[in-house]
Amino acid sequence: MHSAFATDVVIAGCGPAGAMLAAELRLHEVRVLVLEREIEPASFVRIVSLHVRSLELMAMRGLLDRLLENGRRRPLGGLFAALPAPAPTHLDSPYAYQLGIPQPVVVRLLEEHATALGAEVRRGRAVTGFAQDDAGVTVELDDGERLRARFLVGCDGARSTVRKRLGVGFPGEPARTETLMGEMEVGASPEEIAAKVGGAQRRFWLRPFGGGIYSVVVPAAEVGDRTRPPTLDDFRTQLRAVAGTDFGVHSPRWLSRFGDATRLAERYRVGRVLLAGDAAHIHPPIGGQGLNLGVQDAVNLGWKLAAHVHGRAPDALLDTYEAERRPVAADVLDNTRAQTELLSAEPGSQAVRRLLTELIGIEEVNRRLTEKITATGVRYDLGDGPVLLGRRLPDLDVAGGRLYGLLRHGRGLLLDRTARLRADGWSDRVDHLPDPTADLDAPCVLLRPDGHVAWIGDDQRDLDGHLARWFGPPTG
Ligand SMILES: Cc1cc2nc3c(=O)[nH]c(=O)nc-3n(C[C@H](O)[C@H](O)[C@H](O)COP(=O)(O)OP(=O)(O)OC[C@H]3O[C@@H](n4cnc5c(N)ncnc54)[C@H](O)[C@@H]3O)c2cc1C
């Protein structure tokens, strides 16, 4: 540990990505300070979908039960552009469903998890700038205070100050359309609403929330000023334009707007400053992937950054964060572009939609598209090797329980059916489970703390090389 700094890592932004990253770093006793601009957590209740890979990660870290208590399980079918398809069979996960849950609840639970592990979160404090040198980063706050840390991570959302100050480009497409979204009371009867919503080809929707409150989503008239919240009159005008009635909407709880801009940061790391979550990638919310992607960035980055902080990381380890996660984000951007086309009313797009509706009846096509949205198909490029290399390992039955229960503390794991391999030099970072009965189609796998397969084999020298590659030199 480097005592010259009171803080190892400053995280700008306590959204889902920032809170998850703080918790992941705390698993490795990194001293973390999260600076969040807003005094109160966001009040508007956007229901988000957590998808299979995120649910798996939550199960791994012991958080899934708390999320399940606060959300609603929904079946997996129809995830890609709402094409009519059932859930594919053989998804190979006990968590093969989606969880609808308010985003502020996800943030609260992750923040509680991070603080319970020892992270400090300071609210009402915005990062306005920074300067980095060989030893660390000086972070500037909106009240003029300056803090020193070894690393700064920008988890400060789509308009990231950290990304802009870093001078990292954010190329892509600007918003072409905008959508109004809010919660309000409605004068029309449920029957009137059902008749209109059913016939309008997904151009708008009103979804009951209970207590007479509806979630209302309708296209905006134009791409407007995003800093100006929409008014109730904007909703009335647009509902009349697309539905022929404003449904008597009144008494809004909150009103918001979002666009379909699609952008990817040119770099995820410049020296001691990194980007994660929406600060690194934005895309339309279709398929419900942004939060999932950010949480998965955090789980990929946490253990690598921790190893650097503790001075035991192999040189190139931190660079694998961008090498692995940026292509995953690029793929998500592409699938949202494709889904947007499939939802267009243009004749060509409608023809492609009809064609894909036919093709998605083929199980393999359905599975491939579902794996894209749920992130269960992600394979990091770790070089040539068996099909499992670089992929997630499902939650297998192992001696004494299930695999994910062994990954709670964010350590590596050697799952060893040969029961003769050793990882003694890394026992402070990697657990060893000799288990000839493990339900595994390989002699031995080395799992990284994010649950991805780093090595497959049965040769001790080969294993030692890979332990050093991912976890640094042995101790003792
Ligand atoms: C309508 C809609 C529906 C969606 N549905 C889904 C869904 O179903 N599933 C899904 O996965 N995703 C969904 N998303 C996307 C998801 O909401 C975002 O991807 C997610 O919020 C990104 O998390 P984040 O932590 O990266 O950024 P944010 O949630 O934007 O958090 C950033 C935080 O940083 C703070 N901040 C900003 N600047 C500073 C600063 N300078 N200093 C300190 N703090 C700062 C902000 O106050 C904020 O708390 C949806 C988005 C929309 C618009």
Coordinates of C-alpha atoms in Angstrom, one line a residue, residues 78-86 202 286 334-344 347-370 372-373:
G78 CA -38.6 -10.9 -27.5
L79 CA -35.5 -9.1 -26.4
F80 CA -34.1 -8.2 -29.8
A81 CA -36.1 -5.3 -31.4
A82 CA -39.2 -6.8 -29.8
L83 CA -39.2 -9.5 -32.5
P84 CA -41.7 -12.1 -31.5
A85 CA -39.6 -15.0 -30.2
P86 CA -39.7 -17.2 -27.1
R202 CA -45.3 1.0 -30.8
I286 CA -33.5 -0.2 -26.9
D334 CA -24.1 -1.9 -33.4
N335 CA -26.9 -4.1 -32.1
T336 CA -28.8 -0.9 -31.0
R337 CA -28.3 0.6 -34.5
A338 CA -29.7 -2.6 -36.0
Q339 CA -32.6 -2.7 -33.6
T340 CA -33.4 0.9 -34.4
E341 CA -33.6 0.1 -38.1
L342 CA -35.8 -2.8 -37.4
L343 CA -38.3 -0.6 -35.6
S344 CA -38.4 2.0 -38.3
P347 CA -40.8 -0.1 -46.1
G348 CA -37.2 -1.4 -46.4
S349 CA -36.8 -1.7 -42.7
Q350 CA -40.2 -3.4 -42.4
A351 CA -39.1 -5.9 -45.0
V352 CA -36.0 -6.7 -43.1
R353 CA -38.1 -7.0 -39.9
R354 CA -40.4 -9.6 -41.7
L355 CA -37.3 -11.5 -42.8
L356 CA -35.8 -11.6 -39.4
T357 CA -39.1 -12.5 -37.8
E358 CA -38.9 -15.6 -40.0
L359 CA -35.3 -16.3 -39.2
I360 CA -35.6 -15.9 -35.4
G361 CA -37.7 -19.0 -35.5
I362 CA -34.4 -20.8 -36.0
E363 CA -33.1 -21.7 -32.5
E364 CA -29.5 -20.8 -33.2
V365 CA -30.4 -17.3 -34.5
N366 CA -32.7 -16.7 -31.6
R367 CA -29.9 -17.8 -29.2
R368 CA -27.3 -15.6 -30.8
L369 CA -29.4 -12.5 -30.7
T370 CA -30.4 -13.2 -27.1
K372 CA -26.0 -10.2 -27.5
I373 CA -28.6 -8.5 -25.4

